[in-house]
Amino acid sequence: MSERLTPIVIVGARGRMGKALLREIIISDSMVLEAAVDRSGGPGLGQDAGRLAGLDELGIVVTDELRPRRSSVVVDFSLAQATEANIHKCTEAGVPLVLGTTGLSKTTRELLRAAANEVPIVSAANFSVGVTLLTKIAGLVAHALGEQWDAELLEIHHSHKRDAPSGTALRIAKSIAKATGRDLETVLRSDRADAHARPRERGEIGISALRGGDSVGEHTLMFLADGERLELTHRATDRAIFARGALRAAQWVVDQKPGLYTMADVLGLGGLG
Ligand code: NAD
């Protein structure tokens, strides 16, 4: 990890995650806020970033222009539709990107992979250390249990969340599919409650999504067999955990070569297993 202060640019600064990121940077002694960016025409442009985070005035105002300097890291938690433009800005400026935005389209994911040939990028649907471990463990457990145990995931998030199922649930399902040699697109079932409901088929990986209240994010992975059930649960109660994880990734990524990395790489756990 670098000993110098890492300059960070936050994209999506006025959002729930943006404010949590601003707070963590301002109280940190290893990072410095370089810029706070939010969407053009949105409320709060020109607002002081320190005040936005509920802290003292910082003298840096929220702008709608992403212009990162070469020595900085861009941390983007905004909107899937905004991601492609932000990726281009990072490759043009030659700066690393930490991307937390979820619900990315296939085209955006392809662009991300191409951009990773030019700059180092950490992309994760969930920057919590606990969920990174759950994702890793999911593959190991599924491999040990085999397809005789039915894998089902239940995820709960606040009512404002736009995408469903959550990027985290999809990542856990992918880890299970990869560890057991299944093709996720073929075995994924996230529509059990619809009009075409039918009995479960062996080898399916199910995801059920609940939305409501202010839940920061809960994921329960169940392995069900005749006569027994194994459950693994992660509950996030404070979105600061995602902010801390993303900023840990930002300080790690400055020393990396171009490539597409995950939070498991940041934690030294390697691939998803
Ligand atoms: P939010 O709606 O509270 O905030 C999003 C912010 O992005 C808003 O201030 C919005 O104005 C801004 N924005 C929209 N378009 C923009 C643009 N073109 N340029 C700059 N800013 C723009 O949402 P949130 O709860 O903070 O979540 C943001 C994203 O992060 C979502 O995709 C969410 O799923 C994801 N998320 C990821 C993790 C993780 O660990 N990876 C954790 C929590 C949330």
PDB file of C-alpha atoms and ligand atoms in Angstrom:
ATOM      1  CA  MET A   1       0.000   0.000   0.000  1.00  0.00           C
ATOM      2  CA  SER A   2       1.278   3.512  -0.887  1.00  0.00           C
ATOM      3  CA  GLU A   3       2.400   5.745   1.993  1.00  0.00           C
ATOM      4  CA  ARG A   4       1.411   8.994   0.246  1.00  0.00           C
ATOM      5  CA  LEU A   5      -2.107  10.406   0.622  1.00  0.00           C
ATOM      6  CA  THR A   6      -4.273   8.885  -2.098  1.00  0.00           C
ATOM      7  CA  PRO A   7      -6.354  11.547  -3.904  1.00  0.00           C
ATOM      8  CA  ILE A   8      -9.912  10.272  -4.446  1.00  0.00           C
ATOM      9  CA  VAL A   9     -12.636  11.489  -6.807  1.00  0.00           C
ATOM     10  CA  ILE A  10     -16.169  10.444  -5.764  1.00  0.00           C
ATOM     11  CA  VAL A  11     -18.810  10.016  -8.475  1.00  0.00           C
ATOM     12  CA  GLY A  12     -22.374   9.932  -7.185  1.00  0.00           C
ATOM     13  CA  ALA A  13     -21.346  12.163  -4.262  1.00  0.00           C
ATOM     14  CA  ARG A  14     -24.881  13.195  -3.288  1.00  0.00           C
ATOM     15  CA  GLY A  15     -26.149   9.617  -3.047  1.00  0.00           C
ATOM     16  CA  ARG A  16     -26.475   7.344  -0.003  1.00  0.00           C
ATOM     17  CA  MET A  17     -23.128   5.707  -0.789  1.00  0.00           C
ATOM     18  CA  GLY A  18     -21.533   8.969  -1.954  1.00  0.00           C
ATOM     19  CA  LYS A  19     -22.106  10.594   1.441  1.00  0.00           C
ATOM     20  CA  ALA A  20     -20.755   7.539   3.288  1.00  0.00           C
ATOM     21  CA  LEU A  21     -17.634   7.631   1.064  1.00  0.00           C
ATOM     22  CA  LEU A  22     -17.122  11.372   1.647  1.00  0.00           C
ATOM     23  CA  ARG A  23     -17.312  10.869   5.432  1.00  0.00           C
ATOM     24  CA  GLU A  24     -14.761   8.023   5.401  1.00  0.00           C
ATOM     25  CA  ILE A  25     -12.301  10.015   3.232  1.00  0.00           C
ATOM     26  CA  ILE A  26     -12.597  13.175   5.316  1.00  0.00           C
ATOM     27  CA  ILE A  27     -11.897  11.352   8.609  1.00  0.00           C
ATOM     28  CA  SER A  28      -9.086   9.259   7.081  1.00  0.00           C
ATOM     29  CA  ASP A  29      -5.393  10.109   7.416  1.00  0.00           C
ATOM     30  CA  SER A  30      -4.339   8.163   4.315  1.00  0.00           C
ATOM     31  CA  MET A  31      -6.651   9.688   1.681  1.00  0.00           C
ATOM     32  CA  VAL A  32      -7.602  13.137   0.488  1.00  0.00           C
ATOM     33  CA  LEU A  33     -10.748  14.188  -1.395  1.00  0.00           C
ATOM     34  CA  GLU A  34      -9.816  15.556  -4.811  1.00  0.00           C
ATOM     35  CA  ALA A  35     -13.299  16.102  -6.232  1.00  0.00           C
ATOM     36  CA  ALA A  36     -16.960  15.262  -5.624  1.00  0.00           C
ATOM     37  CA  VAL A  37     -19.085  14.746  -8.733  1.00  0.00           C
ATOM     38  CA  ASP A  38     -22.807  14.233  -9.261  1.00  0.00           C
ATOM     39  CA  ARG A  39     -25.175  14.400 -12.232  1.00  0.00           C
ATOM     40  CA  SER A  40     -25.720  17.525 -14.334  1.00  0.00           C
ATOM     41  CA  GLY A  41     -28.812  19.478 -13.385  1.00  0.00           C
ATOM     42  CA  GLY A  42     -29.247  17.543 -10.145  1.00  0.00           C
ATOM     43  CA  PRO A  43     -29.911  19.246  -6.814  1.00  0.00           C
ATOM     44  CA  GLY A  44     -26.962  20.101  -4.616  1.00  0.00           C
ATOM     45  CA  LEU A  45     -24.400  21.020  -7.269  1.00  0.00           C
ATOM     46  CA  GLY A  46     -22.165  23.674  -5.716  1.00  0.00           C
ATOM     47  CA  GLN A  47     -22.796  22.305  -2.202  1.00  0.00           C
ATOM     48  CA  ASP A  48     -19.749  21.863   0.040  1.00  0.00           C
ATOM     49  CA  ALA A  49     -18.670  18.187   0.210  1.00  0.00           C
ATOM     50  CA  GLY A  50     -17.834  18.380   3.919  1.00  0.00           C
ATOM     51  CA  ARG A  51     -21.272  19.766   4.781  1.00  0.00           C
ATOM     52  CA  LEU A  52     -22.885  17.159   2.534  1.00  0.00           C
ATOM     53  CA  ALA A  53     -21.175  14.471   4.626  1.00  0.00           C
ATOM     54  CA  GLY A  54     -22.514  16.082   7.810  1.00  0.00           C
ATOM     55  CA  LEU A  55     -19.040  17.377   8.772  1.00  0.00           C
ATOM     56  CA  ASP A  56     -17.212  20.746   8.743  1.00  0.00           C
ATOM     57  CA  GLU A  57     -16.912  22.788   5.562  1.00  0.00           C
ATOM     58  CA  LEU A  58     -14.128  21.392   3.359  1.00  0.00           C
ATOM     59  CA  GLY A  59     -13.847  24.004   0.600  1.00  0.00           C
ATOM     60  CA  ILE A  60     -14.542  21.451  -2.149  1.00  0.00           C
ATOM     61  CA  VAL A  61     -17.910  21.785  -3.870  1.00  0.00           C
ATOM     62  CA  VAL A  62     -19.920  19.155  -5.768  1.00  0.00           C
ATOM     63  CA  THR A  63     -19.507  19.593  -9.552  1.00  0.00           C
ATOM     64  CA  ASP A  64     -20.987  17.842 -12.585  1.00  0.00           C
ATOM     65  CA  GLU A  65     -17.661  17.428 -14.399  1.00  0.00           C
ATOM     66  CA  LEU A  66     -15.516  14.326 -14.008  1.00  0.00           C
ATOM     67  CA  ARG A  67     -11.947  15.451 -14.785  1.00  0.00           C
ATOM     68  CA  PRO A  68      -9.621  13.204 -12.759  1.00  0.00           C
ATOM     69  CA  ARG A  69      -5.937  14.090 -12.449  1.00  0.00           C
ATOM     70  CA  ARG A  70      -3.445  11.359 -13.305  1.00  0.00           C
ATOM     71  CA  SER A  71      -2.424  10.683  -9.686  1.00  0.00           C
ATOM     72  CA  SER A  72      -5.977  10.137  -8.441  1.00  0.00           C
ATOM     73  CA  VAL A  73      -8.419   7.213  -8.174  1.00  0.00           C
ATOM     74  CA  VAL A  74     -12.044   7.487  -9.289  1.00  0.00           C
ATOM     75  CA  VAL A  75     -14.583   5.787  -6.986  1.00  0.00           C
ATOM     76  CA  ASP A  76     -17.931   5.512  -8.761  1.00  0.00           C
ATOM     77  CA  PHE A  77     -21.172   4.617  -6.937  1.00  0.00           C
ATOM     78  CA  SER A  78     -23.765   6.299  -9.161  1.00  0.00           C
ATOM     79  CA  LEU A  79     -26.084   4.965 -11.840  1.00  0.00           C
ATOM     80  CA  ALA A  80     -25.602   2.056 -14.280  1.00  0.00           C
ATOM     81  CA  GLN A  81     -26.511   4.328 -17.220  1.00  0.00           C
ATOM     82  CA  ALA A  82     -23.737   6.758 -16.243  1.00  0.00           C
ATOM     83  CA  THR A  83     -21.020   4.118 -15.987  1.00  0.00           C
ATOM     84  CA  GLU A  84     -19.877   3.953 -19.633  1.00  0.00           C
ATOM     85  CA  ALA A  85     -19.132   7.688 -19.798  1.00  0.00           C
ATOM     86  CA  ASN A  86     -17.229   7.459 -16.499  1.00  0.00           C
ATOM     87  CA  ILE A  87     -15.145   4.500 -17.730  1.00  0.00           C
ATOM     88  CA  HIS A  88     -14.149   6.532 -20.830  1.00  0.00           C
ATOM     89  CA  LYS A  89     -13.118   9.482 -18.653  1.00  0.00           C
ATOM     90  CA  CYS A  90     -10.868   7.193 -16.584  1.00  0.00           C
ATOM     91  CA  THR A  91      -9.137   5.584 -19.583  1.00  0.00           C
ATOM     92  CA  GLU A  92      -8.654   9.007 -21.243  1.00  0.00           C
ATOM     93  CA  ALA A  93      -7.041  10.340 -18.058  1.00  0.00           C
ATOM     94  CA  GLY A  94      -5.142   7.093 -17.373  1.00  0.00           C
ATOM     95  CA  VAL A  95      -6.470   6.779 -13.811  1.00  0.00           C
ATOM     96  CA  PRO A  96      -7.581   3.682 -11.859  1.00  0.00           C
ATOM     97  CA  LEU A  97     -11.279   3.096 -11.213  1.00  0.00           C
ATOM     98  CA  VAL A  98     -13.115   1.508  -8.289  1.00  0.00           C
ATOM     99  CA  LEU A  99     -16.605   0.717  -9.521  1.00  0.00           C
ATOM    100  CA  GLY A 100     -19.419  -0.093  -7.090  1.00  0.00           C
ATOM    101  CA  THR A 101     -22.420   0.734  -9.275  1.00  0.00           C
ATOM    102  CA  THR A 102     -24.610  -2.340  -9.864  1.00  0.00           C
ATOM    103  CA  GLY A 103     -27.118  -3.371 -12.540  1.00  0.00           C
ATOM    104  CA  LEU A 104     -24.553  -2.915 -15.355  1.00  0.00           C
ATOM    105  CA  SER A 105     -25.645  -3.956 -18.853  1.00  0.00           C
ATOM    106  CA  LYS A 106     -23.766  -6.591 -20.871  1.00  0.00           C
ATOM    107  CA  THR A 107     -22.340  -3.825 -23.106  1.00  0.00           C
ATOM    108  CA  THR A 108     -21.072  -1.891 -20.092  1.00  0.00           C
ATOM    109  CA  ARG A 109     -19.465  -5.031 -18.662  1.00  0.00           C
ATOM    110  CA  GLU A 110     -17.715  -5.629 -22.005  1.00  0.00           C
ATOM    111  CA  LEU A 111     -16.493  -2.017 -22.056  1.00  0.00           C
ATOM    112  CA  LEU A 112     -15.214  -2.484 -18.501  1.00  0.00           C
ATOM    113  CA  ARG A 113     -13.191  -5.548 -19.540  1.00  0.00           C
ATOM    114  CA  ALA A 114     -11.710  -3.640 -22.511  1.00  0.00           C
ATOM    115  CA  ALA A 115     -10.892  -0.606 -20.338  1.00  0.00           C
ATOM    116  CA  ALA A 116      -9.056  -2.886 -17.906  1.00  0.00           C
ATOM    117  CA  ASN A 117      -6.399  -3.398 -20.604  1.00  0.00           C
ATOM    118  CA  GLU A 118      -5.520   0.272 -20.147  1.00  0.00           C
ATOM    119  CA  VAL A 119      -6.060   1.054 -16.446  1.00  0.00           C
ATOM    120  CA  PRO A 120      -6.424  -1.029 -13.262  1.00  0.00           C
ATOM    121  CA  ILE A 121     -10.083  -1.434 -12.234  1.00  0.00           C
ATOM    122  CA  VAL A 122     -11.658  -2.991  -9.147  1.00  0.00           C
ATOM    123  CA  SER A 123     -15.306  -3.826  -9.771  1.00  0.00           C
ATOM    124  CA  ALA A 124     -17.463  -5.436  -7.093  1.00  0.00           C
ATOM    125  CA  ALA A 125     -21.194  -5.689  -6.560  1.00  0.00           C
ATOM    126  CA  ASN A 126     -20.435  -5.684  -2.842  1.00  0.00           C
ATOM    127  CA  PHE A 127     -17.355  -4.218  -1.191  1.00  0.00           C
ATOM    128  CA  SER A 128     -18.017  -5.699   2.262  1.00  0.00           C
ATOM    129  CA  VAL A 129     -15.350  -8.041   3.576  1.00  0.00           C
ATOM    130  CA  GLY A 130     -18.042 -10.372   4.966  1.00  0.00           C
ATOM    131  CA  VAL A 131     -19.844 -10.718   1.632  1.00  0.00           C
ATOM    132  CA  THR A 132     -16.570 -11.240  -0.216  1.00  0.00           C
ATOM    133  CA  LEU A 133     -15.913 -14.179   2.115  1.00  0.00           C
ATOM    134  CA  LEU A 134     -19.512 -15.447   1.778  1.00  0.00           C
ATOM    135  CA  THR A 135     -19.104 -15.440  -2.007  1.00  0.00           C
ATOM    136  CA  LYS A 136     -15.898 -17.423  -1.732  1.00  0.00           C
ATOM    137  CA  ILE A 137     -17.348 -19.860   0.827  1.00  0.00           C
ATOM    138  CA  ALA A 138     -20.490 -20.372  -1.298  1.00  0.00           C
ATOM    139  CA  GLY A 139     -18.447 -21.985  -4.060  1.00  0.00           C
ATOM    140  CA  LEU A 140     -16.484 -24.192  -1.657  1.00  0.00           C
ATOM    141  CA  VAL A 141     -19.646 -25.415   0.135  1.00  0.00           C
ATOM    142  CA  ALA A 142     -21.556 -26.007  -3.113  1.00  0.00           C
ATOM    143  CA  HIS A 143     -18.646 -28.026  -4.478  1.00  0.00           C
ATOM    144  CA  ALA A 144     -18.534 -30.175  -1.323  1.00  0.00           C
ATOM    145  CA  LEU A 145     -22.315 -30.745  -1.181  1.00  0.00           C
ATOM    146  CA  GLY A 146     -22.955 -31.367  -4.886  1.00  0.00           C
ATOM    147  CA  GLU A 147     -26.186 -30.888  -6.809  1.00  0.00           C
ATOM    148  CA  GLN A 148     -28.185 -33.141  -4.414  1.00  0.00           C
ATOM    149  CA  TRP A 149     -28.437 -30.058  -2.190  1.00  0.00           C
ATOM    150  CA  ASP A 150     -30.689 -27.362  -3.672  1.00  0.00           C
ATOM    151  CA  ALA A 151     -29.080 -23.893  -3.621  1.00  0.00           C
ATOM    152  CA  GLU A 152     -31.489 -20.998  -2.980  1.00  0.00           C
ATOM    153  CA  LEU A 153     -30.680 -17.372  -2.174  1.00  0.00           C
ATOM    154  CA  LEU A 154     -32.868 -14.815  -0.431  1.00  0.00           C
ATOM    155  CA  GLU A 155     -31.875 -11.147  -0.619  1.00  0.00           C
ATOM    156  CA  ILE A 156     -33.490  -8.119   1.062  1.00  0.00           C
ATOM    157  CA  HIS A 157     -32.781  -4.448   0.247  1.00  0.00           C
ATOM    158  CA  HIS A 158     -34.281  -1.004   0.899  1.00  0.00           C
ATOM    159  CA  SER A 159     -37.225   0.132  -1.181  1.00  0.00           C
ATOM    160  CA  HIS A 160     -35.195   2.563  -3.355  1.00  0.00           C
ATOM    161  CA  LYS A 161     -32.941  -0.097  -4.874  1.00  0.00           C
ATOM    162  CA  ARG A 162     -33.360  -0.094  -8.663  1.00  0.00           C
ATOM    163  CA  ASP A 163     -31.977  -3.496  -9.733  1.00  0.00           C
ATOM    164  CA  ALA A 164     -33.253  -6.963  -8.774  1.00  0.00           C
ATOM    165  CA  PRO A 165     -31.962  -9.494  -8.030  1.00  0.00           C
ATOM    166  CA  SER A 166     -29.047  -7.742  -6.353  1.00  0.00           C
ATOM    167  CA  GLY A 167     -25.625  -7.787  -8.014  1.00  0.00           C
ATOM    168  CA  THR A 168     -24.360  -9.532  -4.865  1.00  0.00           C
ATOM    169  CA  ALA A 169     -26.900 -12.364  -5.127  1.00  0.00           C
ATOM    170  CA  LEU A 170     -25.943 -12.865  -8.784  1.00  0.00           C
ATOM    171  CA  ARG A 171     -22.252 -12.932  -7.829  1.00  0.00           C
ATOM    172  CA  ILE A 172     -22.863 -15.578  -5.127  1.00  0.00           C
ATOM    173  CA  ALA A 173     -24.905 -17.623  -7.618  1.00  0.00           C
ATOM    174  CA  LYS A 174     -22.072 -17.315 -10.142  1.00  0.00           C
ATOM    175  CA  SER A 175     -19.583 -18.560  -7.554  1.00  0.00           C
ATOM    176  CA  ILE A 176     -21.783 -21.646  -6.930  1.00  0.00           C
ATOM    177  CA  ALA A 177     -22.257 -22.287 -10.658  1.00  0.00           C
ATOM    178  CA  LYS A 178     -18.539 -21.936 -11.374  1.00  0.00           C
ATOM    179  CA  ALA A 179     -17.516 -24.231  -8.501  1.00  0.00           C
ATOM    180  CA  THR A 180     -19.926 -26.951  -9.644  1.00  0.00           C
ATOM    181  CA  GLY A 181     -19.437 -26.681 -13.419  1.00  0.00           C
ATOM    182  CA  ARG A 182     -22.887 -25.240 -14.145  1.00  0.00           C
ATOM    183  CA  ASP A 183     -23.759 -22.477 -16.619  1.00  0.00           C
ATOM    184  CA  LEU A 184     -25.487 -19.778 -14.549  1.00  0.00           C
ATOM    185  CA  GLU A 185     -27.583 -18.449 -17.433  1.00  0.00           C
ATOM    186  CA  THR A 186     -29.087 -21.926 -17.877  1.00  0.00           C
ATOM    187  CA  VAL A 187     -29.730 -22.793 -14.209  1.00  0.00           C
ATOM    188  CA  LEU A 188     -30.659 -19.394 -12.709  1.00  0.00           C
ATOM    189  CA  ARG A 189     -34.295 -19.057 -11.516  1.00  0.00           C
ATOM    190  CA  SER A 190     -35.342 -15.652 -10.212  1.00  0.00           C
ATOM    191  CA  ASP A 191     -39.003 -15.807 -11.259  1.00  0.00           C
ATOM    192  CA  ARG A 192     -40.548 -18.433  -8.997  1.00  0.00           C
ATOM    193  CA  ALA A 193     -43.540 -16.283  -8.077  1.00  0.00           C
ATOM    194  CA  ASP A 194     -44.648 -15.542 -11.631  1.00  0.00           C
ATOM    195  CA  ALA A 195     -47.531 -17.049 -13.591  1.00  0.00           C
ATOM    196  CA  HIS A 196     -45.316 -19.754 -15.129  1.00  0.00           C
ATOM    197  CA  ALA A 197     -44.279 -21.240 -11.777  1.00  0.00           C
ATOM    198  CA  ARG A 198     -43.358 -24.939 -11.955  1.00  0.00           C
ATOM    199  CA  PRO A 199     -41.678 -27.498  -9.678  1.00  0.00           C
ATOM    200  CA  ARG A 200     -37.975 -27.063  -9.018  1.00  0.00           C
ATOM    201  CA  GLU A 201     -35.553 -28.898 -11.281  1.00  0.00           C
ATOM    202  CA  ARG A 202     -32.359 -30.532  -9.979  1.00  0.00           C
ATOM    203  CA  GLY A 203     -29.349 -28.206 -10.384  1.00  0.00           C
ATOM    204  CA  GLU A 204     -31.274 -24.934 -10.464  1.00  0.00           C
ATOM    205  CA  ILE A 205     -29.919 -21.977  -8.486  1.00  0.00           C
ATOM    206  CA  GLY A 206     -32.805 -19.870  -7.199  1.00  0.00           C
ATOM    207  CA  ILE A 207     -32.793 -16.210  -6.159  1.00  0.00           C
ATOM    208  CA  SER A 208     -35.689 -14.462  -4.419  1.00  0.00           C
ATOM    209  CA  ALA A 209     -35.616 -10.670  -3.914  1.00  0.00           C
ATOM    210  CA  LEU A 210     -37.520  -8.707  -1.235  1.00  0.00           C
ATOM    211  CA  ARG A 211     -37.675  -4.889  -1.229  1.00  0.00           C
ATOM    212  CA  GLY A 212     -38.743  -2.679   1.664  1.00  0.00           C
ATOM    213  CA  GLY A 213     -37.888  -0.209   4.398  1.00  0.00           C
ATOM    214  CA  ASP A 214     -34.294   0.866   4.930  1.00  0.00           C
ATOM    215  CA  SER A 215     -32.514  -2.509   4.793  1.00  0.00           C
ATOM    216  CA  VAL A 216     -28.878  -1.871   3.815  1.00  0.00           C
ATOM    217  CA  GLY A 217     -28.610  -5.419   2.435  1.00  0.00           C
ATOM    218  CA  GLU A 218     -29.148  -8.994   3.613  1.00  0.00           C
ATOM    219  CA  HIS A 219     -28.196 -12.206   1.810  1.00  0.00           C
ATOM    220  CA  THR A 220     -29.095 -15.684   3.019  1.00  0.00           C
ATOM    221  CA  LEU A 221     -27.752 -18.625   1.067  1.00  0.00           C
ATOM    222  CA  MET A 222     -29.580 -21.889   1.756  1.00  0.00           C
ATOM    223  CA  PHE A 223     -28.545 -25.387   0.778  1.00  0.00           C
ATOM    224  CA  LEU A 224     -31.616 -27.617   1.169  1.00  0.00           C
ATOM    225  CA  ALA A 225     -31.628 -31.408   1.280  1.00  0.00           C
ATOM    226  CA  ASP A 226     -34.122 -34.016   2.485  1.00  0.00           C
ATOM    227  CA  GLY A 227     -34.098 -33.759   6.284  1.00  0.00           C
ATOM    228  CA  GLU A 228     -31.579 -30.931   6.670  1.00  0.00           C
ATOM    229  CA  ARG A 229     -30.782 -27.368   5.634  1.00  0.00           C
ATOM    230  CA  LEU A 230     -27.582 -25.334   5.788  1.00  0.00           C
ATOM    231  CA  GLU A 231     -27.926 -21.518   5.915  1.00  0.00           C
ATOM    232  CA  LEU A 232     -25.237 -18.875   5.540  1.00  0.00           C
ATOM    233  CA  THR A 233     -26.326 -15.278   6.207  1.00  0.00           C
ATOM    234  CA  HIS A 234     -24.691 -11.886   5.866  1.00  0.00           C
ATOM    235  CA  ARG A 235     -26.484  -8.784   7.179  1.00  0.00           C
ATOM    236  CA  ALA A 236     -25.221  -5.284   6.458  1.00  0.00           C
ATOM    237  CA  THR A 237     -26.514  -2.764   8.993  1.00  0.00           C
ATOM    238  CA  ASP A 238     -24.392   0.247   7.992  1.00  0.00           C
ATOM    239  CA  ARG A 239     -23.414   1.238   4.427  1.00  0.00           C
ATOM    240  CA  ALA A 240     -20.105   2.537   5.822  1.00  0.00           C
ATOM    241  CA  ILE A 241     -18.831  -1.053   5.418  1.00  0.00           C
ATOM    242  CA  PHE A 242     -19.144  -0.756   1.616  1.00  0.00           C
ATOM    243  CA  ALA A 243     -17.485   2.673   1.689  1.00  0.00           C
ATOM    244  CA  ARG A 244     -14.563   1.387   3.780  1.00  0.00           C
ATOM    245  CA  GLY A 245     -14.132  -1.637   1.497  1.00  0.00           C
ATOM    246  CA  ALA A 246     -14.231   0.498  -1.664  1.00  0.00           C
ATOM    247  CA  LEU A 247     -11.671   2.928  -0.234  1.00  0.00           C
ATOM    248  CA  ARG A 248      -9.440   0.030   0.810  1.00  0.00           C
ATOM    249  CA  ALA A 249      -9.684  -1.087  -2.843  1.00  0.00           C
ATOM    250  CA  ALA A 250      -8.849   2.469  -4.010  1.00  0.00           C
ATOM    251  CA  GLN A 251      -5.645   2.510  -1.984  1.00  0.00           C
ATOM    252  CA  TRP A 252      -4.729  -0.962  -3.250  1.00  0.00           C
ATOM    253  CA  VAL A 253      -5.491  -0.346  -6.937  1.00  0.00           C
ATOM    254  CA  VAL A 254      -3.038   2.578  -7.313  1.00  0.00           C
ATOM    255  CA  ASP A 255      -0.171   0.075  -7.109  1.00  0.00           C
ATOM    256  CA  GLN A 256      -1.641  -2.433  -9.594  1.00  0.00           C
ATOM    257  CA  LYS A 257      -1.033  -3.013 -13.301  1.00  0.00           C
ATOM    258  CA  PRO A 258      -3.964  -2.595 -15.714  1.00  0.00           C
ATOM    259  CA  GLY A 259      -6.460  -5.424 -15.197  1.00  0.00           C
ATOM    260  CA  LEU A 260      -9.941  -6.183 -13.896  1.00  0.00           C
ATOM    261  CA  TYR A 261      -9.824  -7.034 -10.204  1.00  0.00           C
ATOM    262  CA  THR A 262     -12.379  -8.106  -7.612  1.00  0.00           C
ATOM    263  CA  MET A 263     -12.632  -7.408  -3.873  1.00  0.00           C
ATOM    264  CA  ALA A 264     -11.305 -10.961  -3.374  1.00  0.00           C
ATOM    265  CA  ASP A 265      -8.077  -9.824  -5.106  1.00  0.00           C
ATOM    266  CA  VAL A 266      -7.891  -6.775  -2.821  1.00  0.00           C
ATOM    267  CA  LEU A 267      -8.184  -9.089   0.220  1.00  0.00           C
ATOM    268  CA  GLY A 268      -5.589 -11.478  -1.223  1.00  0.00           C
ATOM    269  CA  LEU A 269      -8.143 -14.292  -1.645  1.00  0.00           C
ATOM    270  CA  GLY A 270      -7.635 -14.692  -5.417  1.00  0.00           C
ATOM    271  CA  GLY A 271     -10.503 -15.682  -7.754  1.00  0.00           C
ATOM    272  CA  LEU A 272     -13.990 -16.606  -6.663  1.00  0.00           C
ATOM    273  CA  GLY A 273     -13.044 -20.253  -6.304  1.00  0.00           C
TER     274      GLY A 273
HETATM  275  P1  NAD B   1     -28.391   6.820  -4.728  1.00  0.00           P
HETATM  276  O1  NAD B   1     -29.513   6.861  -5.696  1.00  0.00           O
HETATM  277  O2  NAD B   1     -28.611   7.239  -3.312  1.00  0.00           O
HETATM  278  O3  NAD B   1     -27.160   7.698  -5.292  1.00  0.00           O
HETATM  279  C1  NAD B   1     -26.743   7.714  -6.628  1.00  0.00           C
HETATM  280  C2  NAD B   1     -26.136   9.084  -6.907  1.00  0.00           C
HETATM  281  O4  NAD B   1     -25.580   9.060  -8.228  1.00  0.00           O
HETATM  282  C3  NAD B   1     -27.191  10.223  -6.874  1.00  0.00           C
HETATM  283  O5  NAD B   1     -26.715  11.313  -6.095  1.00  0.00           O
HETATM  284  C4  NAD B   1     -27.330  10.597  -8.341  1.00  0.00           C
HETATM  285  O6  NAD B   1     -27.667  11.963  -8.547  1.00  0.00           O
HETATM  286  C5  NAD B   1     -25.901  10.296  -8.839  1.00  0.00           C
HETATM  287  N1  NAD B   1     -25.828  10.204 -10.298  1.00  0.00           N
HETATM  288  C6  NAD B   1     -26.771   9.780 -11.174  1.00  0.00           C
HETATM  289  N2  NAD B   1     -26.316   9.916 -12.445  1.00  0.00           N
HETATM  290  C7  NAD B   1     -25.061  10.428 -12.353  1.00  0.00           C
HETATM  291  C8  NAD B   1     -24.090  10.798 -13.321  1.00  0.00           C
HETATM  292  N3  NAD B   1     -24.327  10.691 -14.623  1.00  0.00           N
HETATM  293  N4  NAD B   1     -22.903  11.288 -12.869  1.00  0.00           N
HETATM  294  C9  NAD B   1     -22.649  11.439 -11.548  1.00  0.00           C
HETATM  295  N5  NAD B   1     -23.563  11.106 -10.593  1.00  0.00           N
HETATM  296  C10 NAD B   1     -24.736  10.606 -10.985  1.00  0.00           C
HETATM  297  O7  NAD B   1     -27.834   5.321  -4.782  1.00  0.00           O
HETATM  298  P2  NAD B   1     -26.883   4.569  -3.735  1.00  0.00           P
HETATM  299  O8  NAD B   1     -27.714   3.795  -2.762  1.00  0.00           O
HETATM  300  O9  NAD B   1     -25.848   5.508  -3.230  1.00  0.00           O
HETATM  301  O10 NAD B   1     -26.215   3.492  -4.698  1.00  0.00           O
HETATM  302  C11 NAD B   1     -25.477   3.864  -5.843  1.00  0.00           C
HETATM  303  C12 NAD B   1     -25.036   2.609  -6.597  1.00  0.00           C
HETATM  304  O11 NAD B   1     -24.131   1.856  -5.794  1.00  0.00           O
HETATM  305  C13 NAD B   1     -26.194   1.648  -6.943  1.00  0.00           C
HETATM  306  O12 NAD B   1     -25.935   1.058  -8.205  1.00  0.00           O
HETATM  307  C14 NAD B   1     -26.125   0.612  -5.833  1.00  0.00           C
HETATM  308  O13 NAD B   1     -26.701  -0.619  -6.184  1.00  0.00           O
HETATM  309  C15 NAD B   1     -24.629   0.523  -5.667  1.00  0.00           C
HETATM  310  N6  NAD B   1     -24.161  -0.010  -4.389  1.00  0.00           N
HETATM  311  C16 NAD B   1     -23.075  -0.801  -4.443  1.00  0.00           C
HETATM  312  C17 NAD B   1     -22.516  -1.288  -3.280  1.00  0.00           C
HETATM  313  C18 NAD B   1     -21.256  -2.104  -3.366  1.00  0.00           C
HETATM  314  O14 NAD B   1     -20.705  -2.507  -2.325  1.00  0.00           O
HETATM  315  N7  NAD B   1     -20.756  -2.360  -4.586  1.00  0.00           N
HETATM  316  C19 NAD B   1     -23.095  -0.988  -2.029  1.00  0.00           C
HETATM  317  C20 NAD B   1     -24.224  -0.157  -2.000  1.00  0.00           C
HETATM  318  C21 NAD B   1     -24.746   0.340  -3.186  1.00  0.00           C
END
